[in-house]
mmCIF file of C-alpha atoms in Angstrom:
data_model
loop_
_atom_site.group_PDB
_atom_site.id
_atom_site.type_symbol
_atom_site.label_atom_id
_atom_site.label_comp_id
_atom_site.label_asym_id
_atom_site.label_seq_id
_atom_site.Cartn_x
_atom_site.Cartn_y
_atom_site.Cartn_z
ATOM 1 C CA MET L 119 -5.601 -1.169 16.699
ATOM 2 C CA LEU L 120 -6.645 -4.401 15.055
ATOM 3 C CA ARG L 121 -10.693 -3.931 15.912
ATOM 4 C CA GLY L 122 -10.266 -0.594 14.099
ATOM 5 C CA LEU L 123 -8.541 -2.795 11.363
ATOM 6 C CA LEU L 124 -11.904 -5.134 11.551
ATOM 7 C CA LEU L 125 -14.815 -2.541 10.982
ATOM 8 C CA LEU L 126 -12.562 -1.158 7.972
ATOM 9 C CA LEU L 127 -12.583 -4.904 6.321
ATOM 10 C CA GLU L 128 -16.176 -5.113 7.734
ATOM 11 C CA ALA L 129 -17.209 -1.881 5.810
ATOM 12 C CA TYR L 130 -14.886 -2.544 2.880
ATOM 13 C CA LEU L 131 -17.309 -5.905 2.516
ATOM 14 C CA LYS L 132 -20.260 -4.912 2.879
ATOM 15 C CA HIS L 133 -19.280 -1.758 0.095
ATOM 16 C CA SER L 134 -16.865 -3.007 -1.647
ATOM 17 C CA TYR L 135 -15.666 -0.524 -4.592
ATOM 18 C CA SER L 136 -13.105 -1.346 -7.975
ATOM 19 C CA VAL L 137 -9.950 1.425 -6.781
ATOM 20 C CA LYS L 138 -8.871 2.803 -9.773
ATOM 21 C CA ALA L 139 -5.252 2.175 -11.803
ATOM 22 C CA SER L 140 -3.340 5.144 -10.586
ATOM 23 C CA ARG L 141 -0.298 5.227 -12.561
ATOM 24 C CA ASN L 142 0.939 3.815 -15.635
ATOM 25 C CA GLY L 143 -1.409 1.423 -14.830
ATOM 26 C CA GLU L 144 -0.595 -0.180 -12.085
ATOM 27 C CA ASN L 145 -1.585 0.657 -8.433
ATOM 28 C CA MET L 146 -0.018 -0.249 -4.968
ATOM 29 C CA ILE L 147 -2.189 -1.615 -2.540
ATOM 30 C CA LEU L 148 -2.390 -2.811 0.777
ATOM 31 C CA VAL L 149 -3.371 -5.868 2.424
ATOM 32 C CA THR L 150 -3.389 -6.999 5.392
ATOM 33 C CA TYR L 151 -4.752 -10.054 7.966
ATOM 34 C CA ASP L 152 -5.698 -12.150 10.187
ATOM 35 C CA LEU L 153 -5.861 -16.316 10.033
ATOM 36 C CA ILE L 154 -7.845 -17.778 13.339
ATOM 37 C CA SER L 155 -8.193 -21.194 11.681
ATOM 38 C CA PRO L 156 -6.154 -24.361 12.919
ATOM 39 C CA GLY L 157 -3.966 -24.959 10.500
ATOM 40 C CA GLN L 158 -3.910 -22.085 9.042
ATOM 41 C CA LYS L 159 -2.400 -21.275 5.596
ATOM 42 C CA TYR L 160 0.025 -18.685 5.861
ATOM 43 C CA GLN L 161 2.782 -20.321 2.171
ATOM 44 C CA ARG L 162 -0.181 -19.824 0.150
ATOM 45 C CA LEU L 163 -1.995 -16.514 1.201
ATOM 46 C CA ILE L 164 1.342 -15.574 0.946
ATOM 47 C CA GLU L 165 2.619 -17.337 -3.042
ATOM 48 C CA ALA L 166 -1.281 -15.566 -3.453
ATOM 49 C CA ILE L 167 -0.009 -11.869 -3.167
ATOM 50 C CA THR L 168 3.245 -12.152 -4.410
ATOM 51 C CA SER L 169 1.931 -14.068 -7.806
ATOM 52 C CA MET L 170 0.072 -10.197 -7.780
ATOM 53 C CA GLY L 171 2.941 -8.038 -8.517
ATOM 54 C CA GLU L 172 6.154 -6.672 -6.607
ATOM 55 C CA SER L 173 5.688 -7.375 -2.778
ATOM 56 C CA CYS L 174 7.403 -6.089 0.507
ATOM 57 C CA HIS L 175 5.976 -7.584 3.185
ATOM 58 C CA CYS L 176 6.283 -4.626 5.530
ATOM 59 C CA LEU L 177 5.027 -4.927 8.176
ATOM 60 C CA GLU L 178 3.849 -8.862 10.516
ATOM 61 C CA SER L 179 0.724 -9.743 9.162
ATOM 62 C CA THR L 180 0.653 -7.374 6.131
ATOM 63 C CA TRP L 181 2.027 -6.039 2.359
ATOM 64 C CA LEU L 182 2.162 -4.332 -0.463
ATOM 65 C CA LEU L 183 1.715 -4.720 -3.986
ATOM 66 C CA LYS L 184 2.831 -2.852 -6.994
ATOM 67 C CA THR L 185 0.027 -4.398 -9.316
ATOM 68 C CA SER L 186 -1.790 -3.672 -12.066
ATOM 69 C CA LEU L 187 -5.367 -4.509 -10.318
ATOM 70 C CA THR L 188 -7.631 -3.783 -8.352
ATOM 71 C CA ALA L 189 -8.303 -3.617 -4.924
ATOM 72 C CA GLU L 190 -10.975 -5.383 -5.782
ATOM 73 C CA GLN L 191 -9.863 -7.242 -8.472
ATOM 74 C CA VAL L 192 -6.462 -8.413 -5.468
ATOM 75 C CA ALA L 193 -8.893 -9.326 -2.313
ATOM 76 C CA THR L 194 -11.011 -11.651 -4.656
ATOM 77 C CA ARG L 195 -7.593 -14.070 -5.742
ATOM 78 C CA LEU L 196 -6.398 -14.148 -2.031
ATOM 79 C CA ARG L 197 -10.359 -14.827 -0.206
ATOM 80 C CA GLN L 198 -9.517 -17.917 -2.120
ATOM 81 C CA GLN L 199 -7.112 -18.551 -0.459
ATOM 82 C CA ILE L 200 -8.304 -18.567 3.072
ATOM 83 C CA ASP L 201 -10.912 -19.865 5.337
ATOM 84 C CA GLY L 202 -14.339 -17.556 6.121
ATOM 85 C CA ASN L 203 -13.236 -16.917 9.895
ATOM 86 C CA ASP L 204 -10.068 -15.048 8.816
ATOM 87 C CA LYS L 205 -9.758 -12.095 8.197
ATOM 88 C CA LEU L 206 -8.498 -9.763 5.771
ATOM 89 C CA LEU L 207 -8.826 -6.256 4.442
ATOM 90 C CA VAL L 208 -7.237 -4.825 1.454
ATOM 91 C CA THR L 209 -7.134 -1.575 0.117
ATOM 92 C CA ALA L 210 -5.156 1.018 -2.454
ATOM 93 C CA PHE L 211 -2.015 2.471 -0.602
ATOM 94 C CA ASN L 212 -1.481 5.932 -0.638
ATOM 95 C CA PRO L 213 2.376 6.498 -0.900
ATOM 96 C CA HIS L 214 2.382 10.399 -1.121
ATOM 97 C CA ASN L 215 0.311 10.350 2.544
ATOM 98 C CA SER L 216 1.699 8.030 4.050
ATOM 99 C CA ASN L 217 4.199 7.924 7.880
ATOM 100 C CA GLY L 218 4.631 4.881 10.343
ATOM 101 C CA TRP L 219 7.508 3.373 12.393
ATOM 102 C CA LEU L 220 9.146 0.415 8.615
ATOM 103 C CA SER L 221 12.405 -0.831 8.306
ATOM 104 C CA GLN L 222 14.638 2.060 6.066
ATOM 105 C CA GLU L 223 13.755 -1.750 3.487
ATOM 106 C CA ALA L 224 9.602 -0.742 3.943
ATOM 107 C CA TRP L 225 10.632 2.708 2.964
ATOM 108 C CA ASN L 226 12.660 2.374 -0.435
ATOM 109 C CA TRP L 227 10.849 0.428 -1.297
ATOM 110 C CA ILE L 228 7.422 2.499 -1.018
ATOM 111 C CA TYR L 229 9.734 5.499 -2.255
ATOM 112 C CA GLY L 230 10.921 3.302 -5.240
ATOM 113 C CA TYR L 231 7.386 3.474 -5.954
ATOM 114 C CA VAL L 232 7.127 6.928 -5.818
ATOM 115 C CA ASN L 233 10.154 8.407 -8.327
ATOM 116 C CA ARG L 234 9.180 6.313 -10.696
#
C-alpha cells in the first residue's frame, strides 16, 4: 500500500495540478505522509495541517482537511515543513465515493461535510 501511495506521489509531483473548489469554495483534502529523517518534525507538520482549516486525524499519518485551499496550495505549504527525503501526498478527497474502516468519529466528521 505504501508503495502505491509513493507512486501516486511521484506522479502528482511530476504532473501537479490545482483542484477546483468543490462546494461554496470549500475542498476536502486528504493529506498523508511518511517522515523519514532522524528527528522527524511531526509537531511542526501537524500544526501546519491544522492551521489550514477544519481537520480530522483519521489514520496514523493521514489527515482529512476541509479548507478553501486547493490540494496544490496545501502541498506547497506542507512541503516547507518536511525534509527532502520525507514523503507527502496531498489530493482531493471525494466523500461521496469513499469506503473503508475508520473510527466512528472519523466517519461522523466526513458525513458532517456531506450533509452541510
